[in-house]
Short mmCIF file of C-alpha atoms and ligand atoms in Angstrom, two decimals:
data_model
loop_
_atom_site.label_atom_id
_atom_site.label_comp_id
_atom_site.label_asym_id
_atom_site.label_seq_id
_atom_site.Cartn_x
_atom_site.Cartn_y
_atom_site.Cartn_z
CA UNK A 1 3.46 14.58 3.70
CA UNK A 2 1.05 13.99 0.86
CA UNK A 3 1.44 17.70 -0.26
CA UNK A 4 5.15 17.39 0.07
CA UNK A 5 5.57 14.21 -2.27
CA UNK A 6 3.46 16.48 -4.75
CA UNK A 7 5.51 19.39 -4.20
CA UNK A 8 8.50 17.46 -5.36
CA UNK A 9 6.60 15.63 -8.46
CA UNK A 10 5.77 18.85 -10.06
CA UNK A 11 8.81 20.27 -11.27
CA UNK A 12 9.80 16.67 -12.70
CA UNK A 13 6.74 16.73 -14.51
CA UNK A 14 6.67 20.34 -15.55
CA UNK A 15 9.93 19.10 -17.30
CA UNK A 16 8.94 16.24 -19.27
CA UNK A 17 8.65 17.03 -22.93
CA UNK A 18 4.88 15.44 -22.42
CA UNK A 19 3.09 14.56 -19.59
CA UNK A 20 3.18 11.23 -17.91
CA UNK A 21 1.25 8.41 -18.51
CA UNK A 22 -0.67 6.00 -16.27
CA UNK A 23 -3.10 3.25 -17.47
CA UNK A 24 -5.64 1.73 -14.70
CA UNK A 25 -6.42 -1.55 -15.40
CA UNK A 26 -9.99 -2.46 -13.14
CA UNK A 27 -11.59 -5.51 -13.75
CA UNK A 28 -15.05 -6.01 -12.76
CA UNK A 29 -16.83 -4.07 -10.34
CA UNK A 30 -15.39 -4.69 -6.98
CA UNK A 31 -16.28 -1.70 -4.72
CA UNK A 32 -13.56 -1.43 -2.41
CA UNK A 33 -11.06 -1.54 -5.81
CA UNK A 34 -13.27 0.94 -7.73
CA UNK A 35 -12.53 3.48 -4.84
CA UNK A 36 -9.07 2.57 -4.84
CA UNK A 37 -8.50 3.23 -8.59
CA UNK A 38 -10.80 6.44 -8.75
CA UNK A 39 -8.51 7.82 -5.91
CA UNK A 40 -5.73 7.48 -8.04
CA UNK A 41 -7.20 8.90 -11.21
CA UNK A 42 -8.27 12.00 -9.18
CA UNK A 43 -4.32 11.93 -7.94
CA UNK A 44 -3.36 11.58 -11.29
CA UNK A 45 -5.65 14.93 -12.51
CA UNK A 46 -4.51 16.70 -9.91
CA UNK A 47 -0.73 16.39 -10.73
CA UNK A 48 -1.37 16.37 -14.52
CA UNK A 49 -0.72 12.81 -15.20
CA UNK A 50 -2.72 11.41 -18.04
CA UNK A 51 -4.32 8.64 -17.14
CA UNK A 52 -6.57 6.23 -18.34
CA UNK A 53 -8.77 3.52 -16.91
CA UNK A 54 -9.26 0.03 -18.77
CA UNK A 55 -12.71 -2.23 -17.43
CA UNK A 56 -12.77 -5.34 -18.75
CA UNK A 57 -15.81 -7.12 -17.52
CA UNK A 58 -15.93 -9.92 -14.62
CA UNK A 59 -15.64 -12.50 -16.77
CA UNK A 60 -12.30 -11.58 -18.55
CA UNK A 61 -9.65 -14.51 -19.50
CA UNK A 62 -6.54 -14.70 -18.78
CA UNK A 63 -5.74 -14.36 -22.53
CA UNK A 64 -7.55 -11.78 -22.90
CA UNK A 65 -6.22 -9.43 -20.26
CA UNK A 66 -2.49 -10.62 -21.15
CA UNK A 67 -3.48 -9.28 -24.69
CA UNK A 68 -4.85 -5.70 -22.57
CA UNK A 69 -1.75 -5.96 -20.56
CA UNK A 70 0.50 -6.58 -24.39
CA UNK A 71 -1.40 -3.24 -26.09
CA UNK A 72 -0.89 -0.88 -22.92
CA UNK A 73 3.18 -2.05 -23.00
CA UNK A 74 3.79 -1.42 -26.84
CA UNK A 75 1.59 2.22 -26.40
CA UNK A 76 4.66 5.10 -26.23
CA UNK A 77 2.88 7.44 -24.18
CA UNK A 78 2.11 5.16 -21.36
CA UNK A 79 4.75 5.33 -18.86
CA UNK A 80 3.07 3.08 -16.18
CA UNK A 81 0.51 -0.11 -16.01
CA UNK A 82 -1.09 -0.85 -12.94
CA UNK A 83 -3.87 -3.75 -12.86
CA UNK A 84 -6.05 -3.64 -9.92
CA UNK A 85 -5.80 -6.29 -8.03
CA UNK A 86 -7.53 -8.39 -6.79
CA UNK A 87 -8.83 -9.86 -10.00
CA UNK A 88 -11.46 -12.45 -10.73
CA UNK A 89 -10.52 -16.33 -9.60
CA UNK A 90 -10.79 -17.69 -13.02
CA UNK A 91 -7.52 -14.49 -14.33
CA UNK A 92 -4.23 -15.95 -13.97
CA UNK A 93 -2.85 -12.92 -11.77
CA UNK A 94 1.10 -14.24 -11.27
CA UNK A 95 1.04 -14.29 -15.15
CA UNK A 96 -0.84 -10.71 -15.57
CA UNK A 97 1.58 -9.50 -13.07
CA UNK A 98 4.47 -11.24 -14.84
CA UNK A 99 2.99 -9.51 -18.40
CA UNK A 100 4.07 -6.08 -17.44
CA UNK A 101 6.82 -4.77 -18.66
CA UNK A 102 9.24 -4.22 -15.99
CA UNK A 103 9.77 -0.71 -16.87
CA UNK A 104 5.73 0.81 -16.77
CA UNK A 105 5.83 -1.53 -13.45
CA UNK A 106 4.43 0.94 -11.10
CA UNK A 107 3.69 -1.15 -8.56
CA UNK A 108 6.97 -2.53 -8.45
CA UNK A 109 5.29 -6.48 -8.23
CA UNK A 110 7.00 -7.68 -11.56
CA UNK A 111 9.75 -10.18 -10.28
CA UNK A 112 12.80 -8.24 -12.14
CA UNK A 113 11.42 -5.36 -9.82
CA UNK A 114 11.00 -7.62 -7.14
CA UNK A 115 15.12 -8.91 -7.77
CA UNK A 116 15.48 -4.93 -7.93
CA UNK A 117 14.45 -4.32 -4.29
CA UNK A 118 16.79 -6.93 -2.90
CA UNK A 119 19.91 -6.50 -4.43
CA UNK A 120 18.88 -2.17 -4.19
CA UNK A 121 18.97 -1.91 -7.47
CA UNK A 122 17.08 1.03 -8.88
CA UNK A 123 13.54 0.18 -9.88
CA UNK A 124 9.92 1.09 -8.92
CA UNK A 125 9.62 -0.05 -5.46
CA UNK A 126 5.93 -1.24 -3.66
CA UNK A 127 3.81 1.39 -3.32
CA UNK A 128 2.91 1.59 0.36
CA UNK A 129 6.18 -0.20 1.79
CA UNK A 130 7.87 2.22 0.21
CA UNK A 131 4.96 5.24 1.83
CA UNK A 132 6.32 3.66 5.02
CA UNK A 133 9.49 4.33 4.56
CA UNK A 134 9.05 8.36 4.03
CA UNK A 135 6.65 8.12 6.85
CA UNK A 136 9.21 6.60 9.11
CA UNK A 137 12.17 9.13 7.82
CA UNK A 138 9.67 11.94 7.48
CA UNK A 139 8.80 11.81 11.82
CA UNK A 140 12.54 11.39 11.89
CA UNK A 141 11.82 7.80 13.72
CA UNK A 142 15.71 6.16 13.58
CA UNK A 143 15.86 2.67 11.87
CA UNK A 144 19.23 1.99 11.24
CA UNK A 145 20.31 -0.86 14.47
CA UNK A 146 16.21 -0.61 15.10
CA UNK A 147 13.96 -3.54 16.11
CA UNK A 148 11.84 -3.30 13.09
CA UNK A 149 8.76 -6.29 13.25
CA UNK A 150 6.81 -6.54 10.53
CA UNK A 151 3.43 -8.89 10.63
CA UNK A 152 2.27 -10.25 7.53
CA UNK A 153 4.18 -11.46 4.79
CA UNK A 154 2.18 -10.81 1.49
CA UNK A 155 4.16 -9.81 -1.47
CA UNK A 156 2.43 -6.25 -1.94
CA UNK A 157 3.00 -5.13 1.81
CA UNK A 158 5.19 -7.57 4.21
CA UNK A 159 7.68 -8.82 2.33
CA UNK A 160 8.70 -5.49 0.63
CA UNK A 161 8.21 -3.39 4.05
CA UNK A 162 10.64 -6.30 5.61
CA UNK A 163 13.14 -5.43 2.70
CA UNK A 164 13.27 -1.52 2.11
CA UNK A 165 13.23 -1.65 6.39
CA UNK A 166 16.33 -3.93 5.91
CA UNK A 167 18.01 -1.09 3.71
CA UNK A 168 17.79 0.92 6.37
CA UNK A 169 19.85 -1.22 8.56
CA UNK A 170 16.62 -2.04 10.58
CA UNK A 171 17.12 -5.72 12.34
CA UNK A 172 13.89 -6.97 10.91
CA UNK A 173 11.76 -9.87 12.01
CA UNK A 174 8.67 -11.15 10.14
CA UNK A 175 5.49 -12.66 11.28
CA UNK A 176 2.94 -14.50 10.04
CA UNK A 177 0.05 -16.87 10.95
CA UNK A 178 2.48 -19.73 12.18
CA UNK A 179 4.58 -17.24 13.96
CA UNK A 180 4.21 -18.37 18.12
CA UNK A 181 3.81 -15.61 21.10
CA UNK A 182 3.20 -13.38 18.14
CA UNK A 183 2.14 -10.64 21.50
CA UNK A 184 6.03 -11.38 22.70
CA UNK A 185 7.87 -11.07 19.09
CA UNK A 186 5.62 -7.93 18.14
CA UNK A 187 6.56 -6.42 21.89
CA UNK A 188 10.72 -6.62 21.24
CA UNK A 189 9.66 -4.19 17.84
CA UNK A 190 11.01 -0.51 18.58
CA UNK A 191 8.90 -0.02 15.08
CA UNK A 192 6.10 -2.14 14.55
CA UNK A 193 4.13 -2.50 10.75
CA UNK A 194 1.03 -4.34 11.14
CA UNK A 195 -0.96 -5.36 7.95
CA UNK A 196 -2.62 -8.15 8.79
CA UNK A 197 -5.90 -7.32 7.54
CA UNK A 198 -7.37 -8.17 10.84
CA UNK A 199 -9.81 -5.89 12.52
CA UNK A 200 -8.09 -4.17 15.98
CA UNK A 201 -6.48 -7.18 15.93
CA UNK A 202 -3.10 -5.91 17.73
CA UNK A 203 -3.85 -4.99 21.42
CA UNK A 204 -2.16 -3.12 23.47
CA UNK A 205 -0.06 -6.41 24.71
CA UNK A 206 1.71 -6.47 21.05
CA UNK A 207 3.28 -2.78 21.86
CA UNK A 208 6.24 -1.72 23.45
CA UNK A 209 5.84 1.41 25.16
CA UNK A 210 7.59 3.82 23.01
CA UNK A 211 7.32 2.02 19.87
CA UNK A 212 6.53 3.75 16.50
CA UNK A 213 3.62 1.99 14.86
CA UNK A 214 2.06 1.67 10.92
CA UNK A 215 -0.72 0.64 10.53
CA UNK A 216 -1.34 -1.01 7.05
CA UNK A 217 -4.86 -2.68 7.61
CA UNK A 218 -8.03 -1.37 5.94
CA UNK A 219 -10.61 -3.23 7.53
CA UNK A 220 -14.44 -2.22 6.58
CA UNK A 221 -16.45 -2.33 10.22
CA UNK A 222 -20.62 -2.80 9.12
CA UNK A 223 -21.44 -4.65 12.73
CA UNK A 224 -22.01 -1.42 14.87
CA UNK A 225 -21.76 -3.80 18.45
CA UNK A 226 -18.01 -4.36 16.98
CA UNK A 227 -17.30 -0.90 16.58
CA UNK A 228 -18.66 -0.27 19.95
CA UNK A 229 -16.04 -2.55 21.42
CA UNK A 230 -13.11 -0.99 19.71
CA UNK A 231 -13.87 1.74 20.50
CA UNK A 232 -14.86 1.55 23.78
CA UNK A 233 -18.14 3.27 23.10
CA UNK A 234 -16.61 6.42 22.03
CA UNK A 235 -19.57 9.07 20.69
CA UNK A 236 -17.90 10.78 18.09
CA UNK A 237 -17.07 7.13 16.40
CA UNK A 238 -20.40 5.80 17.18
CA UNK A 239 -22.67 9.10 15.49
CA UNK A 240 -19.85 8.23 12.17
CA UNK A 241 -20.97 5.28 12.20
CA UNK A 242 -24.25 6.08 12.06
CA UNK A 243 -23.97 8.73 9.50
CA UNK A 244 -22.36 6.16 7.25
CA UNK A 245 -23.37 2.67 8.26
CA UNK A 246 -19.87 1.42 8.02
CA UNK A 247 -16.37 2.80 9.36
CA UNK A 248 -12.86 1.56 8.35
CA UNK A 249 -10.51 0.89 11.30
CA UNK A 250 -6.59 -0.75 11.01
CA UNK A 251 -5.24 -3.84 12.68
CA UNK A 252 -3.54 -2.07 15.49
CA UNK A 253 -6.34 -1.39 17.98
CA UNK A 254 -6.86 1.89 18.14
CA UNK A 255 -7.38 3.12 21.85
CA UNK A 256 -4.34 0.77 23.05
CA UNK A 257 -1.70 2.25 20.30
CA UNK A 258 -2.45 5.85 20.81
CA UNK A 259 -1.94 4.95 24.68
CA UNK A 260 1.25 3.21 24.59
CA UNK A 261 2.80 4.01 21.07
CA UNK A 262 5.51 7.40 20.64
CA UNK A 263 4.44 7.52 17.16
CA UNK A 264 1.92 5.85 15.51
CA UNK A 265 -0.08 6.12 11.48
CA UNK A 266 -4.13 6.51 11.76
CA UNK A 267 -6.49 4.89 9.65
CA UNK A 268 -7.99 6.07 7.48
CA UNK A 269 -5.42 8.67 6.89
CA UNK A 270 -2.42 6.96 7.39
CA UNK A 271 -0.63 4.59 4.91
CA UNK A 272 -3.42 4.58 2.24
CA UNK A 273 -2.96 8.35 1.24
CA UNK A 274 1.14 7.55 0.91
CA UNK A 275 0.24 4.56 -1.30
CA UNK A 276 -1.46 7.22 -3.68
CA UNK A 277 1.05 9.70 -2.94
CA UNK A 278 4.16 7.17 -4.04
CA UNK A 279 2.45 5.25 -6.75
CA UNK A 280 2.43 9.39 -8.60
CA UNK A 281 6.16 9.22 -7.94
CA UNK A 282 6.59 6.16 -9.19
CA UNK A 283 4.74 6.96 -12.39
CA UNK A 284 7.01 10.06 -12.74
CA UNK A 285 9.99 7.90 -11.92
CA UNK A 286 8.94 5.56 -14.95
CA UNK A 287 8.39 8.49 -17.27
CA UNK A 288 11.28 10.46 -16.30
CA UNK A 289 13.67 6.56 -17.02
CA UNK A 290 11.78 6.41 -20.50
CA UNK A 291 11.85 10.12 -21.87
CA UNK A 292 14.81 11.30 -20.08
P1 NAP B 301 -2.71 -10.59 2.91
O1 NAP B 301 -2.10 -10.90 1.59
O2 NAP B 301 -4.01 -11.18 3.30
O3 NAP B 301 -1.63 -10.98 4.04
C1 NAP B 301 -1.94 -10.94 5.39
C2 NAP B 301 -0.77 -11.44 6.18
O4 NAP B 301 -1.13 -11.40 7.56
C3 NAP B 301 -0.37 -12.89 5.84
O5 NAP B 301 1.02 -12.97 5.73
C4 NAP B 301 -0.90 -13.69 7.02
O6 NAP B 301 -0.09 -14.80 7.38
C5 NAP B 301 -0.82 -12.67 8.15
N1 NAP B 301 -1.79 -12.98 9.18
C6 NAP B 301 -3.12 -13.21 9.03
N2 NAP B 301 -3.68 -13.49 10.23
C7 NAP B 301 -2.68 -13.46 11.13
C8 NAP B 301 -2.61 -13.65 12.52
N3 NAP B 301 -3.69 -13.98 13.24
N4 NAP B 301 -1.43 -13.53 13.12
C9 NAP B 301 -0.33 -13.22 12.42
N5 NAP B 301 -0.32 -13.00 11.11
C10 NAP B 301 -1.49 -13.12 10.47
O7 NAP B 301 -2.87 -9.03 3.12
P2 NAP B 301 -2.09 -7.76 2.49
O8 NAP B 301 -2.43 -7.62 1.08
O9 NAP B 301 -0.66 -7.79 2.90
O10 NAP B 301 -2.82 -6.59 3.27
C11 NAP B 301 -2.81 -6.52 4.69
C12 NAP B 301 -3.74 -5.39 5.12
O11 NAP B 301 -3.25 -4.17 4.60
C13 NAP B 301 -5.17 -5.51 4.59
O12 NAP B 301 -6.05 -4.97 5.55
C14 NAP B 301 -5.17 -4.63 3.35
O13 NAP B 301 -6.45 -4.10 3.05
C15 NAP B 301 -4.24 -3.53 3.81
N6 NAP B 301 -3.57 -2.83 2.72
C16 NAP B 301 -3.57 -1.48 2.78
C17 NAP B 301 -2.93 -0.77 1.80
C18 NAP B 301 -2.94 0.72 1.88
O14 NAP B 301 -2.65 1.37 0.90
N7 NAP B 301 -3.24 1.28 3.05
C19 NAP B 301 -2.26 -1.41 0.76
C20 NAP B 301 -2.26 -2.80 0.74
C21 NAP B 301 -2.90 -3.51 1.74
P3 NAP B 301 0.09 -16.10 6.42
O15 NAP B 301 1.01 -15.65 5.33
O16 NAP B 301 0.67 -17.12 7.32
O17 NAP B 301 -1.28 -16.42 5.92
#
C-alpha cells in the first residue's frame, strides 16, 4: 500500500515546476521522535521531496520557535511545516501548532484544518487517521452503516479517525478513559481503531469475531517477562527480543486479534508506515494548492 501511495505521488511531483518542499522541525533529542523524523526525511529522498530538518536545542522558548515556525511560513519553496511533537514542557505547543500557516499544515492539526475535516472541506487531513482510511478502503472492509469504535480521543489520532470514519457513513462511537464496559462498547465495533497507547491492552474480550481491527499503538516493550506474556512465550518473538533488547508491540493484543479478528493492521508495520506514506501526499497536496 506504501508503494502504491508512492506510485501515485510521482507523477504529481514529476509535474511541479520545482520539487516540493518539507521542513522538519525536531526539537531536542528525543529518541523515539528522532526516528520518527529521520523516517520521513528518508521518505522524503526517496520521492524527491526537498526537505529540511530544523533542531533547536531542548531548551527552546516559545518565542523563539514561533519566530522558527514565522521564517519557515514566509520561505516560497517550502510547501509544508511539520514540528515534531512532542516538544519540551516549558514550548507553548497549542500556540506552535496554531503558528503554522494553515496552508504548509501537513499534519492537518492547525484548527482552520481541523474546521476543514468537519465540515469536509478540502484541507490536509491527520496523517495516520487519514492512513486508516486507505487501509480500510484499500482491504475493501465496508464502512458506510458500519459499527466503527474508536478508543482514544487525542486530537492527532481519535478524534480525526472518529471524523474521516464519520465521512464514510460509519456509525461511530468513541472511547476514552471514563468510557464504562469499555470490553462491551469495543465488542458491538464491526471495525475497531485502538490507539490507546497501552501495551496489549485490548484482549481478545474487546473483539467481535469478524471485526476488522487498526492498531494505532506504538508501545516500546524493554521488560522481556512482559513480552513473554504477550506473547505467550512465542520463540521467534523471544530470540527478537534478544537480538534487540526491546520490541514494539500495539494496544490490541496480539495473539487474541489475529484469532478472532477478519482483518486486522500489525505492528510494527501497520499504521506507522501509512502515517509516512500520507504525510508525502500531503506535502504534495500542499505544493500542488500553492504552485498549481
Ligand atoms: P494520547 O494522546 O495519549 O491519547 C490516548 C487516548 O487513549 C486518550 O484519549 C485516553 O483517554 C485513552 N485511554 C488511555 N487509557 C485508556 C484506557 N485504559 N481505556 C480507554 N481509553 C484509554 O495518545 P495518541 O497520541 O492518540 O496515541 C495513541 C497511540 O498511538 C500511542 O501508542 C502512540 O504512540 C500511537 N501513535 C501511532 C502513530 C503511528 O503513526 N503509528 C501516530 C500517532 C500515535 P483520556 O482522553 O480519557 O485520557
Amino acid at each position: 500500500m506504501r508503494d502504491a501511495i508512492y506510485a501515485e505521488c510521482r507523477p504529481r511531483i514529476a509535474a511541479l515546476r520545482r520539487p516540493p518542499g518539507l521542513a522538519v522541525v525536531l526539537v531536542g533529542h528525543n529518541p523515539a521522535s528522532e526516528i520518527y523524523v529521520s523516517n520521513k526525511v528518508k521518505a522524503s529522498a526517496e520521492l524527491g521531496i526537498y526537505s529540511e530538518t530544523l533542531t533547536p536545542p531542548e531548551s527552546v522558548t516559545t518565542g523563539e520557535l514561533l519566530a522558527v515556525v514565522a521564517e519557515l511560513n514566509s520561505r516560497p519553496e517550502i510547501d509544508g511545516i511539520l514540528v515534531q511533537m512532542p516538544l519540551p514542557p516549558q514550548v507553548d505547543s497549542k500556540r506552535i501548532l496554531l503558528a503554522v500557516s494553515p496552508d504548509k499544515d501537513v499534519d492537518g492539526f492547525h484548527p482552520c484544518n481541523v474546521g476543514n475535516l468537519v465540515t469536509g472541506r478540502p484541507g490536509p487531513r491527520p496523517c495516520t487517521p487519514a492512513g486508516i482510511i486507505r487501509l480500510l478502503r484499500h482491504y475493501e472492509i465496508p464502512m458506510a452503516g458500519r459499527h466503527a469504535v474508536v478508543v482514544g480521543r487525542s486530537d492527532i489520532v481519535g478524534k480525526p479517525a472518529a471524523m474521516l470514519l464519520l465521512h464514510e457513513n460509519a456509525t461511530v462511537t468513541i472511547c476514552h478513559s471514563k468510557t464504562r464496559d469499555l470490553a462491551e462498547v469495543c465488542r458491538q465495533g464491526d471495525i475497531l481503531v485502538a490507539a490507546v497507547g497501552r501495551p496489549a491492552a485490548l484482549t481478545g474480550d474487546f473483539i467481535s469475531p469478524g471485526a476488522a481491527v487498526i492498531d494505532v499503538g506504538v508501545n516500546r516493550i524493554t521488560d522481556r517477562a512482559e513480552l513473554a506474556r504477550i506473547f505467550r512465550g512465542l520463540k521467534e518473538k523471544l530470540a527478537a527480543f534478544d537480538r534487540k533488547g526491546s520490541l514494539l508491540v500495539g494496544d490490541l493484543d496480539p495473539v487474541d486479534v489475529a484469532e478472532k479478528a477478519a482483518a486486522y493492521s500489525p505492528v510494527p508495520g501497520g499504521v506507522g508506515v501509512l502515517t509516512i506514506a500520507m504525510l508525502m501526499m500531503n506535502t504534495v497536496d500542499c505544493a500542488e494548492r500553492r504552485l498549481c
